[in-house]
CSV table of C-alpha atoms in Angstrom, one decimal:
chain,number,residue,atom,x,y,z
A,1,MET,CA,81.0,114.9,87.4
A,2,GLN,CA,81.0,114.0,90.9
A,3,VAL,CA,84.7,112.5,90.8
A,4,ALA,CA,85.9,115.9,89.3
A,5,ILE,CA,84.4,118.1,92.2
A,6,LEU,CA,85.8,115.4,94.7
A,7,MET,CA,89.2,116.0,93.1
A,8,ILE,CA,88.8,119.5,93.1
A,9,HIS,CA,87.7,119.6,96.4
A,10,VAL,CA,90.6,117.5,97.8
A,11,VAL,CA,93.0,120.1,96.0
A,12,ILE,CA,91.1,123.1,97.5
A,13,ALA,CA,91.3,121.5,101.0
A,14,ILE,CA,95.0,120.9,100.9
A,15,ALA,CA,95.5,124.3,99.9
A,16,LEU,CA,93.5,126.0,102.3
A,17,VAL,CA,95.4,124.3,104.9
A,18,VAL,CA,98.8,125.5,103.4
A,19,LEU,CA,97.7,129.0,103.1
A,20,ILE,CA,96.5,128.8,106.9
A,21,LEU,CA,99.5,127.7,108.1
A,22,LEU,CA,101.4,130.4,106.1
A,23,GLN,CA,99.6,133.0,107.9
A,24,GLN,CA,101.1,134.6,111.0
A,25,GLY,CA,99.4,135.0,114.2
A,26,LYS,CA,98.5,138.2,115.9
A,27,GLY,CA,101.7,137.8,118.0
A,28,ALA,CA,104.1,138.1,115.1
A,29,GLU,CA,104.0,141.9,115.7
A,30,ALA,CA,105.9,141.4,118.7
A,31,GLY,CA,108.7,139.1,116.9
A,32,ALA,CA,109.3,142.4,114.4
A,33,ALA,CA,111.0,144.3,117.3
A,34,PHE,CA,113.4,142.0,117.6
A,35,GLY,CA,114.9,141.6,114.3
A,36,GLY,CA,112.4,140.3,112.0
A,37,GLY,CA,111.1,143.1,109.8
A,38,ALA,CA,109.8,144.1,106.2
A,39,SER,CA,113.0,142.9,104.8
A,40,GLN,CA,111.9,139.0,105.5
A,41,THR,CA,108.5,139.5,103.5
A,42,VAL,CA,107.7,137.5,100.3
A,43,PHE,CA,105.2,139.8,99.3
A,44,GLY,CA,106.4,143.1,99.9
A,45,SER,CA,107.1,145.6,102.7
A,46,ARG,CA,103.1,145.9,103.7
A,47,GLY,CA,103.4,142.1,104.5
A,48,SER,CA,101.4,139.0,103.2
A,49,GLY,CA,98.3,139.8,105.3
A,50,GLY,CA,96.1,141.1,102.6
A,51,PHE,CA,97.0,138.8,99.9
A,52,LEU,CA,96.9,135.5,102.1
A,53,SER,CA,93.8,136.9,103.6
A,54,ARG,CA,92.2,137.2,100.3
A,55,ALA,CA,93.3,134.1,99.2
A,56,THR,CA,92.1,132.4,101.9
A,57,ALA,CA,88.6,133.7,101.6
A,58,VAL,CA,88.4,132.8,98.2
A,59,LEU,CA,89.4,129.2,98.5
A,60,ALA,CA,87.1,128.9,101.8
A,61,PHE,CA,83.9,130.1,99.6
A,62,THR,CA,85.2,127.5,96.8
A,63,PHE,CA,85.2,124.8,99.5
A,64,PHE,CA,82.3,125.6,100.8
A,65,ALA,CA,80.8,125.4,97.3
A,66,THR,CA,82.2,122.0,96.6
A,67,SER,CA,81.0,120.6,99.7
A,68,LEU,CA,77.3,121.6,99.0
A,69,ALA,CA,77.8,120.4,95.2
A,70,LEU,CA,78.8,117.2,96.7
A,71,ALA,CA,76.3,116.8,99.4
A,72,TRP,CA,73.6,117.5,96.6
A,73,TYR,CA,75.0,114.7,94.3
A,74,ALA,CA,75.0,112.5,97.4
A,75,THR,CA,71.2,112.9,98.1
A,76,GLN,CA,70.6,112.5,94.4
A,77,ALA,CA,72.2,109.1,94.2
A,78,GLN,CA,69.9,106.0,94.2
A,79,ALA,CA,72.0,104.2,97.0
A,80,PRO,CA,70.9,100.3,97.1
A,81,GLU,CA,69.1,99.5,100.3
A,82,VAL,CA,71.2,98.3,103.4
A,83,GLY,CA,70.1,96.4,106.4
A,84,ILE,CA,68.0,93.1,106.9
A,85,PRO,CA,65.9,92.4,103.9
A,86,ASP,CA,62.1,92.3,103.6
A,87,SER,CA,60.9,88.7,104.5
A,88,ARG,CA,59.3,88.7,101.0
A,89,LEU,CA,62.6,89.0,99.5
A,90,ILE,CA,63.9,86.3,101.6
A,91,GLU,CA,61.2,83.9,100.5
A,92,GLN,CA,61.6,84.7,96.8
A,93,GLN,CA,65.0,83.1,97.0
A,94,ASN,CA,64.6,79.7,96.3
A,95,GLY,CA,67.5,77.0,96.8
A,96,VAL,CA,69.2,78.8,99.5
A,97,PRO,CA,69.0,76.2,102.4
A,98,THR,CA,67.7,77.6,105.8
A,99,LEU,CA,68.2,76.4,109.4
A,100,ASP,CA,64.6,74.8,109.1
A,101,ASP,CA,65.4,72.6,106.2
A,102,ASP,CA,66.0,68.9,106.5
A,103,ALA,CA,69.5,67.9,106.7
A,104,ARG,CA,69.5,64.3,105.2
A,105,ASP,CA,71.3,65.0,102.3
A,106,VAL,CA,74.4,66.4,104.3
A,107,ASP,CA,76.9,64.0,105.2
A,108,ASN,CA,77.9,64.7,108.9
A,109,THR,CA,80.2,61.9,109.8
A,110,ALA,CA,83.8,63.0,110.9
A,111,PRO,CA,86.9,61.0,109.6
A,112,VAL,CA,88.0,58.3,112.2
A,113,LEU,CA,91.8,58.3,112.9
A,114,GLU,CA,92.9,54.7,113.3
A,115,GLU,CA,95.0,54.1,116.4
A,116,SER,CA,98.0,52.3,116.8
A,117,ASN,CA,98.8,50.0,119.3
A,118,ASP,CA,102.5,50.1,119.8
């Protein structure tokens, strides 16, 4: 379920960015006086303001709803503990060498290269 909500969330985020970039700014009316008019609009003579504004509001609401759902799922998940383990847990791990162990079984001799007398 969480993966499905995450995929919907990503699609809504991309659609929201595209819709916001499609909208014209407040200074766009000044450009209409110099040749851009209602004949160039895709959504009718009234312009795309009403449609894009409503679509943006619906997508923004859905984006916030999916954000809250993902946050709720994240708080419900049982994540493993991270960080430095407790000393009792470390003591339970038998057979793991530590710095205090005797190093008698370890061969620390380095190989010696033979020197040639040329």
